[in-house]
Coordinates of C-alpha atoms in Angstrom, one line a residue:
X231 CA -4.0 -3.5 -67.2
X232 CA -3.6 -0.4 -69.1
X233 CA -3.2 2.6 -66.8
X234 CA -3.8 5.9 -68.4
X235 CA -3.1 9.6 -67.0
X236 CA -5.6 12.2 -66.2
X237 CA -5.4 13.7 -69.4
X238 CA -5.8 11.1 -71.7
X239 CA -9.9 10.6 -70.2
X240 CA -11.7 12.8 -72.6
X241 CA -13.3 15.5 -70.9
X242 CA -17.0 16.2 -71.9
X243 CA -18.5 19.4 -71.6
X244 CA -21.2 19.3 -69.4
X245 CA -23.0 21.5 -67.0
X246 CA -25.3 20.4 -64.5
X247 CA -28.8 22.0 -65.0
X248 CA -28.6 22.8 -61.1
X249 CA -25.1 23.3 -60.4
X250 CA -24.6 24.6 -56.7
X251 CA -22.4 27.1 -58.3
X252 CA -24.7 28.4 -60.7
X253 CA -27.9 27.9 -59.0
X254 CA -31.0 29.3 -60.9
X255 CA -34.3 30.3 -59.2
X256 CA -36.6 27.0 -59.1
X257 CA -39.1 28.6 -62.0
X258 CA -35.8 29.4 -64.5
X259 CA -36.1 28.6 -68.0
X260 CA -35.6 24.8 -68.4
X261 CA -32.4 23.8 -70.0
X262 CA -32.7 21.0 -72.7
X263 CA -31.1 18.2 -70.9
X264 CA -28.9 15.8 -73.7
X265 CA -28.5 12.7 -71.6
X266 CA -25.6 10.6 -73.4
X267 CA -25.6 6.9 -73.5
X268 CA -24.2 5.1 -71.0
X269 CA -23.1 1.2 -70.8
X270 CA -22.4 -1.4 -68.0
X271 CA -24.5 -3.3 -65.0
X272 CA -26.8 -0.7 -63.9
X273 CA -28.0 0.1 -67.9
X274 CA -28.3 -3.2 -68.8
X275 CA -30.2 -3.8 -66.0
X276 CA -32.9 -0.9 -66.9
X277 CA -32.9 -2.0 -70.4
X278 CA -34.1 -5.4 -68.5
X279 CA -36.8 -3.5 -67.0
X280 CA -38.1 -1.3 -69.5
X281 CA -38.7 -4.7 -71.5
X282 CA -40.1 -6.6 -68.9
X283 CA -42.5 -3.6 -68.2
X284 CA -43.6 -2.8 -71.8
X285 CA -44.3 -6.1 -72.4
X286 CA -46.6 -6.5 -69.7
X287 CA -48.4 -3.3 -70.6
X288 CA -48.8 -3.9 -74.1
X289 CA -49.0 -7.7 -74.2
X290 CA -51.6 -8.3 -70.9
X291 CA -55.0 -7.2 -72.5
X292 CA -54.1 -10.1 -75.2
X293 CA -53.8 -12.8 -72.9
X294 CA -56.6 -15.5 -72.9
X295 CA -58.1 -17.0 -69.8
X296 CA -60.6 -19.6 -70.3
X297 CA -63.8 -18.8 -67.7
X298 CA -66.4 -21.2 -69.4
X299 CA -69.1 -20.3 -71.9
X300 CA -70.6 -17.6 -69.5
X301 CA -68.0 -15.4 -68.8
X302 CA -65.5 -13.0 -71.1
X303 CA -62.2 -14.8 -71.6
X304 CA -59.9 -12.1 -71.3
X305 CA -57.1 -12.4 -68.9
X306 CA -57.2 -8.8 -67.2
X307 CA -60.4 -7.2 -67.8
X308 CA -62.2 -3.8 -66.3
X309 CA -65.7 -4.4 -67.1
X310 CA -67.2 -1.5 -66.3
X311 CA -70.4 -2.6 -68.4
X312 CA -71.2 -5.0 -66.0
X313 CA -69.3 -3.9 -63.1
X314 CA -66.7 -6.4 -62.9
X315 CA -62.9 -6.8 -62.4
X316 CA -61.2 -9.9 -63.8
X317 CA -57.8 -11.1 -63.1
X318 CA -56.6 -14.1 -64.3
X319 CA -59.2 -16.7 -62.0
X320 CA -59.9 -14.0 -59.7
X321 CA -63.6 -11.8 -60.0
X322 CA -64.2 -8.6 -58.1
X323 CA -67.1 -7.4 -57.8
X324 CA -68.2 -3.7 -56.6
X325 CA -69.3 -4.9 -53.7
X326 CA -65.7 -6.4 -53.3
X327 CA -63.7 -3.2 -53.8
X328 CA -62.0 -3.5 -50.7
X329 CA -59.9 -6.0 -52.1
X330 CA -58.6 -3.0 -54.6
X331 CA -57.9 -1.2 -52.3
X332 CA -56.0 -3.5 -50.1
X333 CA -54.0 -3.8 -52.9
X334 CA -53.0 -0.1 -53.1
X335 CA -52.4 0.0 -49.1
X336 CA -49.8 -2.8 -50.1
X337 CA -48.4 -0.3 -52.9
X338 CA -47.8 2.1 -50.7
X339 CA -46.3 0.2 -48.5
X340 CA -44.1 -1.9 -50.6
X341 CA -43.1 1.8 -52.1
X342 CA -42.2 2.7 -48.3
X343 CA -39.9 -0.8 -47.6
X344 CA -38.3 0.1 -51.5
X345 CA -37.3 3.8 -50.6
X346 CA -36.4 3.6 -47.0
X347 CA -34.0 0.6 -47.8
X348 CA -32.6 1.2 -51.5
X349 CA -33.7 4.8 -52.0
X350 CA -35.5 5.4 -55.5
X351 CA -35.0 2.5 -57.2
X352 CA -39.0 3.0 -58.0
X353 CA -38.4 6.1 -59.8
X354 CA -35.1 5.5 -61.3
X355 CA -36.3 1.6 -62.8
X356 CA -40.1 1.0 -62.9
X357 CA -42.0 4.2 -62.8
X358 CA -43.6 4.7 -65.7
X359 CA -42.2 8.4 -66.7
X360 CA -38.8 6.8 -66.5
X361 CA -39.7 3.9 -68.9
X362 CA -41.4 5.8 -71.4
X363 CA -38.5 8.7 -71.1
X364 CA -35.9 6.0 -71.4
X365 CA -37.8 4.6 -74.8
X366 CA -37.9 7.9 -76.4
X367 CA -34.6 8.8 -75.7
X368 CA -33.9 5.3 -77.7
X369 CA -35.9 6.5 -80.4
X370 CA -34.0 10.2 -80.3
X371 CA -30.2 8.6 -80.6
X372 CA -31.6 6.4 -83.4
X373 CA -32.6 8.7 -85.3
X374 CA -30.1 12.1 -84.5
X375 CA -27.0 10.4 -83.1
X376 CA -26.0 10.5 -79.4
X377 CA -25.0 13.3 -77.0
X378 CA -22.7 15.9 -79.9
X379 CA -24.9 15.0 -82.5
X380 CA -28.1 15.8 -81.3
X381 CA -26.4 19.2 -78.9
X382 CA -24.6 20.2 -82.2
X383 CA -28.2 19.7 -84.0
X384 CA -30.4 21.4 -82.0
X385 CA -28.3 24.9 -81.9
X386 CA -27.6 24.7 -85.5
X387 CA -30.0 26.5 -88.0
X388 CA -33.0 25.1 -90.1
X389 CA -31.9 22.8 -92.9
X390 CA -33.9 20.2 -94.8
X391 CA -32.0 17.3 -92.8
X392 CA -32.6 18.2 -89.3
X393 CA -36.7 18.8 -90.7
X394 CA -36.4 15.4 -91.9
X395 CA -34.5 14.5 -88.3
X396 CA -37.0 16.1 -86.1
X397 CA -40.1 15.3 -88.0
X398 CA -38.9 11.3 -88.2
X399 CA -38.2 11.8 -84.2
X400 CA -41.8 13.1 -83.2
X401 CA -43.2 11.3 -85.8
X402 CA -42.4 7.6 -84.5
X403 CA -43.1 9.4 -80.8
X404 CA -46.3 10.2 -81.7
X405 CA -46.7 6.5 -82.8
X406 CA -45.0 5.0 -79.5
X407 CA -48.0 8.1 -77.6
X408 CA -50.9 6.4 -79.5
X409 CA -49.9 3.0 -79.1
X410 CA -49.7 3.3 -75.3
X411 CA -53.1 5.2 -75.4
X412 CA -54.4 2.5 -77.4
X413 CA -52.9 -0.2 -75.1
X414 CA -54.6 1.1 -71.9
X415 CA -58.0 1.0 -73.5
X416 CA -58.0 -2.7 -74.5
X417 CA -57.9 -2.9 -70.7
X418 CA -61.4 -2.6 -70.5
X419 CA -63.0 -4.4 -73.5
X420 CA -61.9 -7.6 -75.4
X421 CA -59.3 -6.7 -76.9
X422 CA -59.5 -8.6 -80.0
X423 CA -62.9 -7.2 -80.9
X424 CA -62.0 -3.5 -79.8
X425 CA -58.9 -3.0 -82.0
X426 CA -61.5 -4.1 -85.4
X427 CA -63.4 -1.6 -84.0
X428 CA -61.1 1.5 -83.5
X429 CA -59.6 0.6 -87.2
X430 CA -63.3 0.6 -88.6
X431 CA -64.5 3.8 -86.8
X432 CA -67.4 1.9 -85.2
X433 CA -65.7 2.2 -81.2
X434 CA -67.8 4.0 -78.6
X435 CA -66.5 8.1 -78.8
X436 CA -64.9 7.2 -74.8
X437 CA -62.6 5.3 -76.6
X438 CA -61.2 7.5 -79.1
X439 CA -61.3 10.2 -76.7
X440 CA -59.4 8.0 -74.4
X441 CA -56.9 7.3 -76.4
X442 CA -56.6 10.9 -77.7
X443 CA -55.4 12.1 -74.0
X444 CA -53.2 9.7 -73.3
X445 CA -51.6 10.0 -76.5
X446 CA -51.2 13.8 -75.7
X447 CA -49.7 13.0 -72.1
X448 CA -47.7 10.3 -73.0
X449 CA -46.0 12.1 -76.0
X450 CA -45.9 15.6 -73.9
X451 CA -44.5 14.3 -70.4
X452 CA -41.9 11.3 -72.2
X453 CA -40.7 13.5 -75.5
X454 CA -41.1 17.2 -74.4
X455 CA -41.0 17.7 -70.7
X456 CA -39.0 14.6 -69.1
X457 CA -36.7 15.6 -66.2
X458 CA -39.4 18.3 -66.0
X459 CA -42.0 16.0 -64.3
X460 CA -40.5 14.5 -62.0
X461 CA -38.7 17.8 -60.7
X462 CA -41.7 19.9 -60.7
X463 CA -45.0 17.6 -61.0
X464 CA -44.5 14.8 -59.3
X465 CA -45.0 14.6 -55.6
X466 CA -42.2 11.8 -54.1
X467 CA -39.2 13.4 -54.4
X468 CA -40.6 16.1 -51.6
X469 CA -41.6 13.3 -49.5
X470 CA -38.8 10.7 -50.1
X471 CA -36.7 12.1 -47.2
X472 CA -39.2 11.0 -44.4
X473 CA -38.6 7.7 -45.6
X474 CA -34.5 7.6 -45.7
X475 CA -32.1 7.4 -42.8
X476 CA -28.4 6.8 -42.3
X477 CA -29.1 3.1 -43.3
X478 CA -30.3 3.6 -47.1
X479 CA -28.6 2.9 -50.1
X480 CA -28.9 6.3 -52.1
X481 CA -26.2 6.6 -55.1
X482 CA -23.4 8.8 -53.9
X483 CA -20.7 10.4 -54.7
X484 CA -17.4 9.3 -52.5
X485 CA -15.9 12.6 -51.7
X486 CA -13.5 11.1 -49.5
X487 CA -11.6 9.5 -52.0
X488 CA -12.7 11.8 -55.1
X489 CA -11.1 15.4 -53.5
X490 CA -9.5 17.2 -54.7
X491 CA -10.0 16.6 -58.0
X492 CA -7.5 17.4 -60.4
X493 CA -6.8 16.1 -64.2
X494 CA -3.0 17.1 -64.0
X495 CA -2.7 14.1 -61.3
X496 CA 0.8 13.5 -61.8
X497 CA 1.6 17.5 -61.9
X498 CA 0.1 18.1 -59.1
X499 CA 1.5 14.8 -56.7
X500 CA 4.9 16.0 -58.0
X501 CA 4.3 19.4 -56.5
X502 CA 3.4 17.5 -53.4
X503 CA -0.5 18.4 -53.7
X504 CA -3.2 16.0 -52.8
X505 CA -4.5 14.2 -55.4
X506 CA -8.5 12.5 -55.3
X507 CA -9.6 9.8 -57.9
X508 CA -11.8 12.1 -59.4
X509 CA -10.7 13.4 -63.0
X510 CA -13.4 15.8 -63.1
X511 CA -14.7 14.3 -66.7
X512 CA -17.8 14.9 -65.9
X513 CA -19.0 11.8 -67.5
X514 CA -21.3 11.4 -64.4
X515 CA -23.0 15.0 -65.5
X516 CA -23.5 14.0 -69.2
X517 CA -25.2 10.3 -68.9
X518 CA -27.7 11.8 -66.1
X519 CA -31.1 12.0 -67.8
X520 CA -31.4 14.7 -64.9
X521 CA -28.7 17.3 -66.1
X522 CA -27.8 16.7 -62.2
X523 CA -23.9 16.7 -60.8
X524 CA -24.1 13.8 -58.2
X525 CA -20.5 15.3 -56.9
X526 CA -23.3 18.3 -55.8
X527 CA -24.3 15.5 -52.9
X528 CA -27.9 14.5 -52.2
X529 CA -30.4 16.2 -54.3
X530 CA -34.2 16.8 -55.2
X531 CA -33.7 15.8 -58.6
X532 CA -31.8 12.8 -58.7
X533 CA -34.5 9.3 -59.4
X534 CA -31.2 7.3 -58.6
X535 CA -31.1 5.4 -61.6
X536 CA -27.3 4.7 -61.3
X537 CA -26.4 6.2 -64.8
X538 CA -23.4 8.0 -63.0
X539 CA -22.3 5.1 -61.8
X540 CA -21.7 2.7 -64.9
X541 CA -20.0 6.3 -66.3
X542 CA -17.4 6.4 -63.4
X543 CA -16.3 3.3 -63.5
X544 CA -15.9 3.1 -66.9
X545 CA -13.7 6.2 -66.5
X546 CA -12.2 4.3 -63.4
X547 CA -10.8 1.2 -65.6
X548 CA -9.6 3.2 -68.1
X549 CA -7.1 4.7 -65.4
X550 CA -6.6 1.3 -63.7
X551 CA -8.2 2.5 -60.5
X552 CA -10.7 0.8 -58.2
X553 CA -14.3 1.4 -59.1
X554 CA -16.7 2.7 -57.0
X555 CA -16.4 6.4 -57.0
X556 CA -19.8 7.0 -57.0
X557 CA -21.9 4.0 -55.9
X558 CA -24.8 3.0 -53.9
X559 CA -24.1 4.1 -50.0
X560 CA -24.9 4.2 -47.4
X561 CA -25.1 7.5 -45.0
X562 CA -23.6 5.7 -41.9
X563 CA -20.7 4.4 -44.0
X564 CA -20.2 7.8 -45.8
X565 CA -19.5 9.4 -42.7
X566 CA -17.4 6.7 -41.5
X567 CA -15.3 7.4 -44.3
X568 CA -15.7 10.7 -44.3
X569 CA -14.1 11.4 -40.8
X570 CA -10.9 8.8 -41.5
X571 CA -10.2 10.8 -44.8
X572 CA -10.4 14.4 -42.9
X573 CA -8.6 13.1 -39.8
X574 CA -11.7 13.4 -37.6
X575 CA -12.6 16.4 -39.2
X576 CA -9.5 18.0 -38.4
X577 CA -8.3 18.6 -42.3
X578 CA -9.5 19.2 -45.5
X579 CA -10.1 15.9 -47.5
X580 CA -7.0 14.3 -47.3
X581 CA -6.2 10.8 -50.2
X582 CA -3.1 9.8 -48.5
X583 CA -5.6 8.8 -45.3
X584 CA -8.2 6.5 -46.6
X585 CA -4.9 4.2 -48.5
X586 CA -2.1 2.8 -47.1
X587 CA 1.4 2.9 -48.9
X588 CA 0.9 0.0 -51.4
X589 CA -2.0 2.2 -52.7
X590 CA -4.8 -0.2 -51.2
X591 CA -7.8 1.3 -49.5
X592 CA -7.6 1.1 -45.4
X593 CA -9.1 -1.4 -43.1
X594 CA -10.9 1.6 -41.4
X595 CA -12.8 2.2 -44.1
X596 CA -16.5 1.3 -43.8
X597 CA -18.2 -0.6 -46.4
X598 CA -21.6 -1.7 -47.3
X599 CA -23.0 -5.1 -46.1
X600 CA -26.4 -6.2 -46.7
X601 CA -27.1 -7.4 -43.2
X602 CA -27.2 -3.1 -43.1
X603 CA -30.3 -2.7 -44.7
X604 CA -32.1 -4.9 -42.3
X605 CA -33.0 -3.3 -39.4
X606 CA -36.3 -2.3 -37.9
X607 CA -37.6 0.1 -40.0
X608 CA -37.2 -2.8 -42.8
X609 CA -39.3 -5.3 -40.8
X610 CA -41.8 -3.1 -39.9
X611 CA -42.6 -2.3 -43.4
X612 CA -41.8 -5.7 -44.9
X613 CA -44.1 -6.9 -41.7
X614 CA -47.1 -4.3 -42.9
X615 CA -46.8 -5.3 -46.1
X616 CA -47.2 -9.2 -46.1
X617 CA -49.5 -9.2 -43.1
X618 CA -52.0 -7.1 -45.7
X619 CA -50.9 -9.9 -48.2
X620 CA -51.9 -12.6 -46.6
X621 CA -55.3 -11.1 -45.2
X622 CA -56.3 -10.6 -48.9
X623 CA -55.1 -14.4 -49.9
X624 CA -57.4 -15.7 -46.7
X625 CA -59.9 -13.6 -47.7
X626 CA -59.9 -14.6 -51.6
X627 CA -59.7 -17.8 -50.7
X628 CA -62.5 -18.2 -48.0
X629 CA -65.0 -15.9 -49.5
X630 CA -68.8 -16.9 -50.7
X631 CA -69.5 -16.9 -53.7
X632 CA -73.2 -16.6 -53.0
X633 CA -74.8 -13.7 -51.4
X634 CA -78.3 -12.6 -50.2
X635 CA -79.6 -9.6 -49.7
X636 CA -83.3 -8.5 -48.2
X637 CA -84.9 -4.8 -48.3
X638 CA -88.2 -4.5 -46.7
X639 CA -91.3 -2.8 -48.2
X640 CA -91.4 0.4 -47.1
X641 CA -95.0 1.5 -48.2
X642 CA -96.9 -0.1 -46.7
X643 CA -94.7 -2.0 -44.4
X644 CA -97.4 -4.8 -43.9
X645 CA -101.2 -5.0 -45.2
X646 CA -103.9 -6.9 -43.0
X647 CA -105.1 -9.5 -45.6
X648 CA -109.1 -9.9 -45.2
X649 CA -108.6 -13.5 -43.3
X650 CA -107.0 -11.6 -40.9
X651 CA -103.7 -12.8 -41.7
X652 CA -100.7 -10.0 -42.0
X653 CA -98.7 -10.0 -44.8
X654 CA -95.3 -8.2 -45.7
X655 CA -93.4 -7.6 -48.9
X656 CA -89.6 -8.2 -49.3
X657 CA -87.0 -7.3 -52.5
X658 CA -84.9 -10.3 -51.9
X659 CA -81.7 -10.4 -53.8
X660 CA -79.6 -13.4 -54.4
X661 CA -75.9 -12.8 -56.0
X662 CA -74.3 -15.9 -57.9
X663 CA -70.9 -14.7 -58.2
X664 CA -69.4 -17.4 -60.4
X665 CA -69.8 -18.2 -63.7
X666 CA -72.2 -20.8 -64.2
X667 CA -75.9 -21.1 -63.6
X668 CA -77.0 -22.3 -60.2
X669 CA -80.5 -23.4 -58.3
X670 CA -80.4 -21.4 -55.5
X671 CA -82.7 -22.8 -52.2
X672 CA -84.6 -20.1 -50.3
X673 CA -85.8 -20.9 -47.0
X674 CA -87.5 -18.9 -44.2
X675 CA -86.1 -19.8 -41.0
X676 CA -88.4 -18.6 -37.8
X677 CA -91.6 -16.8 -37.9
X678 CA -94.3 -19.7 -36.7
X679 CA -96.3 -20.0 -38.7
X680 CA -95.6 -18.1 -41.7
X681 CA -95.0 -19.2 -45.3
X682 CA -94.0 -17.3 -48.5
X683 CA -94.9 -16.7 -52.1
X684 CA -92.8 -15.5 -54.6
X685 CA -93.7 -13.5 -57.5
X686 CA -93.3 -15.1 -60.9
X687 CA -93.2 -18.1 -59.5
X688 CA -96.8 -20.6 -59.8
X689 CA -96.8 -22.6 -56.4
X690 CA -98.5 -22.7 -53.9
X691 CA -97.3 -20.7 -50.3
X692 CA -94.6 -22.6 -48.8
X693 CA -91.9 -22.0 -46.3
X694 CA -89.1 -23.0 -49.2
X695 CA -88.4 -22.5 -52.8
X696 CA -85.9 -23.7 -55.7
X697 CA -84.9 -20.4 -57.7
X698 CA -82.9 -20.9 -61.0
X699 CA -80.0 -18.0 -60.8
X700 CA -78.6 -17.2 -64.1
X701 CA -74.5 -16.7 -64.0
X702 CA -72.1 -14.1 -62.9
X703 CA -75.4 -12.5 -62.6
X704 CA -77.9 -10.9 -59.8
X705 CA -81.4 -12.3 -59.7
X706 CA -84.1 -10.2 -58.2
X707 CA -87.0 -11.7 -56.7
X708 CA -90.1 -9.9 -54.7
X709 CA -91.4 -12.1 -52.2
X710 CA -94.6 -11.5 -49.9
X711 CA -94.5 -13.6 -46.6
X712 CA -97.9 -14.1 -44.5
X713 CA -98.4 -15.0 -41.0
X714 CA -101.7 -16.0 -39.5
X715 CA -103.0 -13.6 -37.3
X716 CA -103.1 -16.2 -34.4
X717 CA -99.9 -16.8 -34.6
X718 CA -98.2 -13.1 -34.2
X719 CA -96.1 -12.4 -31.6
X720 CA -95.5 -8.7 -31.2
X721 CA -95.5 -5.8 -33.2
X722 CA -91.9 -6.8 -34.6
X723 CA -90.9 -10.1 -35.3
X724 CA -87.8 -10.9 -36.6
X725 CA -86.5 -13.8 -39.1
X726 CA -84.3 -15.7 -41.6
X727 CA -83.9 -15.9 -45.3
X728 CA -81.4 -18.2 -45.8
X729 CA -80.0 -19.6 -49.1
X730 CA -78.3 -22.6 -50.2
X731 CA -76.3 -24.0 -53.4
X732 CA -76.9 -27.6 -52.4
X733 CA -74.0 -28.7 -55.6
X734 CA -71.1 -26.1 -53.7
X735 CA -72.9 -26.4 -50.5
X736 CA -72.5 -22.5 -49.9
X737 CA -75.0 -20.7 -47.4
X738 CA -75.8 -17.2 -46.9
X739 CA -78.3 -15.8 -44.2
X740 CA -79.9 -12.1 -44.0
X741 CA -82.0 -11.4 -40.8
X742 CA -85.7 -9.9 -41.8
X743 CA -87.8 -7.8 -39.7
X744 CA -92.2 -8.7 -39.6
X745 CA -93.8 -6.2 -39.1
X746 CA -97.8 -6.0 -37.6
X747 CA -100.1 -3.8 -36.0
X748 CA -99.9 -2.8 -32.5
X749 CA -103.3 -4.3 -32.4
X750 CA -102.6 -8.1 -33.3
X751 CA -101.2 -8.7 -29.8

């Protein structure tokens, strides 16, 4: 391997945005940040992500599931018309919203397990301000060239090729903006039939509006402001440290064998100085899409994307030296490290104490197993998070599909017919929650005596009744049940409506209240 000196690395001139030399006040002036492009593992692997996670936003409201003749046959669908959420062969109901929200206990959750054991890998990978930054700062090399050419561009002055530049740049933003507004609204309408619509004018005014505002947002938040939301705006990085401890993997900068850091190495080794691996390049400042210094140690700003680290070990190979300068730590093994290359805290970083003569790295140095990031903060989060899980499959999977609900008559809440009989009146509603039609059986269950008529419905008083329930769909009935006034009980008598799909063999029973005067006893 080629070994190079110090001060054949080019050296780029960047300046973190919050240097802990040159601090500004937290409401400064925002510095442009130019992040320049950076190769290797860790941005091949976002590039892996960002695909992965466009593709399932703009491609989902497209895919087809077939739910029979009676139902829509889009994959995902909000259908706030009717009041229903589809996923895939899963139907949610309003009713059934506890299931949505079970689902964003879990995402909490599973956002707790992520941070506490590999830091923010949420923000740095899948959030979406990081995607949609990370695609317009694809669009931005494109089209004005990459770190120089687009500093050198912005402070130069007003010609008719950085107009053309800049208006191609927010031009194919704006385009990216509207595309993701449009996307979100095909979320909650068939898609197919939607998109005619927005072309032809003829969409409800909700969904131009709709897609007006997340245009702006999307466009102002992944073009204009970037680093700027997730310092100021965004809540998690304020909260992030009550989920880390010594046992997280948070990208850091290895001080103990970076210090000093010099780029006249072999000057300074010959004057008997100690020499760090660090070449203070700052290639680790000028790939950050946060204008941070990770050599500055932990800070607010940093999403942990791991930019810095493909950049410094690039840099590393170049000067035939072991990667790993900055990488994904640990705080318990940083400190380890930390005290064997200061002597126990007795000196000054010191190179000559983490390596032995040959130049390798000591055995006392710590490193990072993944055995470390299980411990019991892991499984009590990963325990959390599937136990909620699995209560939502059982539930999914053991739920009726046919429901029955009673409300009583409150005015008057029973009429003495002129046989002498006592009659009350009942809303009774029967729910088919699947897609297909069904002939629902409604019985009465107690009350001697008693039979029922149902409105809309020529037979004769009876005691049970075959109802026809469209599907997917809520069938009202009103329903007057009489008992004779020899046989009443008490003043308040209670009984059964019960229900049955005799094809699915699915039951559901609401207890009813009789009501009759104090008299009748």
């Amino acid at each position: 391997m080629l070994v190079l000196d110090n001060t054949q690395v080019e050296r780029l001139e960047a300046e973190a945005v919050n240097s802990a030399r040159i601090r500004q006040p937290l409401y400064a002036p925002r510095k442009k940040v130019f992040p320049k492009r950076a190769s290797g593992s860790f941005r091949r692997f976002k590039w892996l992500v960002m695909a992965i996670t466009l593709g399932i936003y703009y491609l989902t409201p497209w895919l087809r599931w077939d739910r029979g003749p009676f139902a829509p046959d889009q994959a995902v669908l909000i259908d706030l018309a009717n009041r229903r959420f589809y996923f895939f062969f899963i139907e949610i109901w309003p009713q059934e919203f506890y299931y949505v929200a079970g689902l964003l206990v879990m995402a909490g959750v599973g956002l707790f397990l992520v941070t506490s054991t590999v830091g923010r890998a949420w923000c740095g990978y899948t959030c979406p301000q990081t995607v949609w930054v990370d695609l317009f700062l694809v669009v931005e090399r494109a089209i004005e060239g990459d770190r120089n050419a687009r500093m050198k561009l912005d402070a130069g002055p007003w010609t008719a090729r950085k107009l053309v530049l800049r208006l191609s740049k927010h031009t194919i933003w704006l385009v990216i903006a509207a595309a993701t507004g449009g996307a979100w609204i095909f979320y909650f309408a068939d898609a197919p039939t939607l998109i005619g619509e927005v072309f032809t004018g003829t969409a409800a005014p909700v969904a131009y509006i709709t897609i007006a505002v997340l245009t702006a947002t999307t466009y102002t938040f992944g073009g204009l402001m970037r680093e700027q939301v997730c310092t100021y705006m965004c809540p998690w990085p304020r909260i992030q440290a009550a989920m880390l401890d010594e046992n997280s993997l948070t990208v850091t900068y290895n001080d103990w064998r970076g210090e000093p850091r010099s780029r006249h190495a072999k000057k300074a080794q010959a004057a008997g100085q100690p020499v760090g691996d660090c070449v203070d390049c700052n290639a680790c400042v000028a790939v950050c899409p946060m204008g941070i210094d990770i050599r500055d140690g932990q800070q607010l700003e940093c999403i942990t994307c791991a930019l810095c680290i493909d950049a410094c070990d690039g840099v590393m190979d170049k000067l035939g030296k072991e990667r790993g300068l900055i990488s994904y730590a640990t705080l318990s093994d940083y400190n380890v490290n930390m005290a064997v290359a200061t002597a126990g805290g007795s000196c000054s970083v010191n190179p000559s104490l983490v390596r032995t003569d040959g130049g390798a790295f000591s055995d006392k140095l710590a490193h990072f197993h993944i055995r470390k990031i299980f411990r019991p903060r892991t499984f009590i989060y990963m325990g959390a998070w599937s136990a909620i899980g699995l209560a939502l499959v059982y539930s999914l999977l053991t739920r009726d599909r046919l429901e029955v609900n009673v409300l009583h008559d409150r005015n008057p809440q029973f009429v003495t017919l002129s046989d002498g009989s006592i009659r009350n009146g009942y809303t009774v509603k029967l729910l088919n929650m699947i897609p297909e039609p069904r002939t629902i059986i409604v019985t009465m269950q107690g009350l001697q005596g008693a039979e029922m008529n149902v409105v809309g419905v020529d037979l004769p008083a009876d005691r049970s009744f075959a109802i026809a329930v469209e599907p997917d769909r809520l069938k009202t009935l009103k329903v007057f049940v009489r008992q004779p006034a020899d046989q009443v009980g008490s003043a308040t008598q209670t009984f059964k409506f019960r229900v049955e799909d005799k094809a699915s063999f699915e039951t559901d029973e609401y207890t009813a209240t009789f009501n009759a005067p104090e008299i009748a006893r």
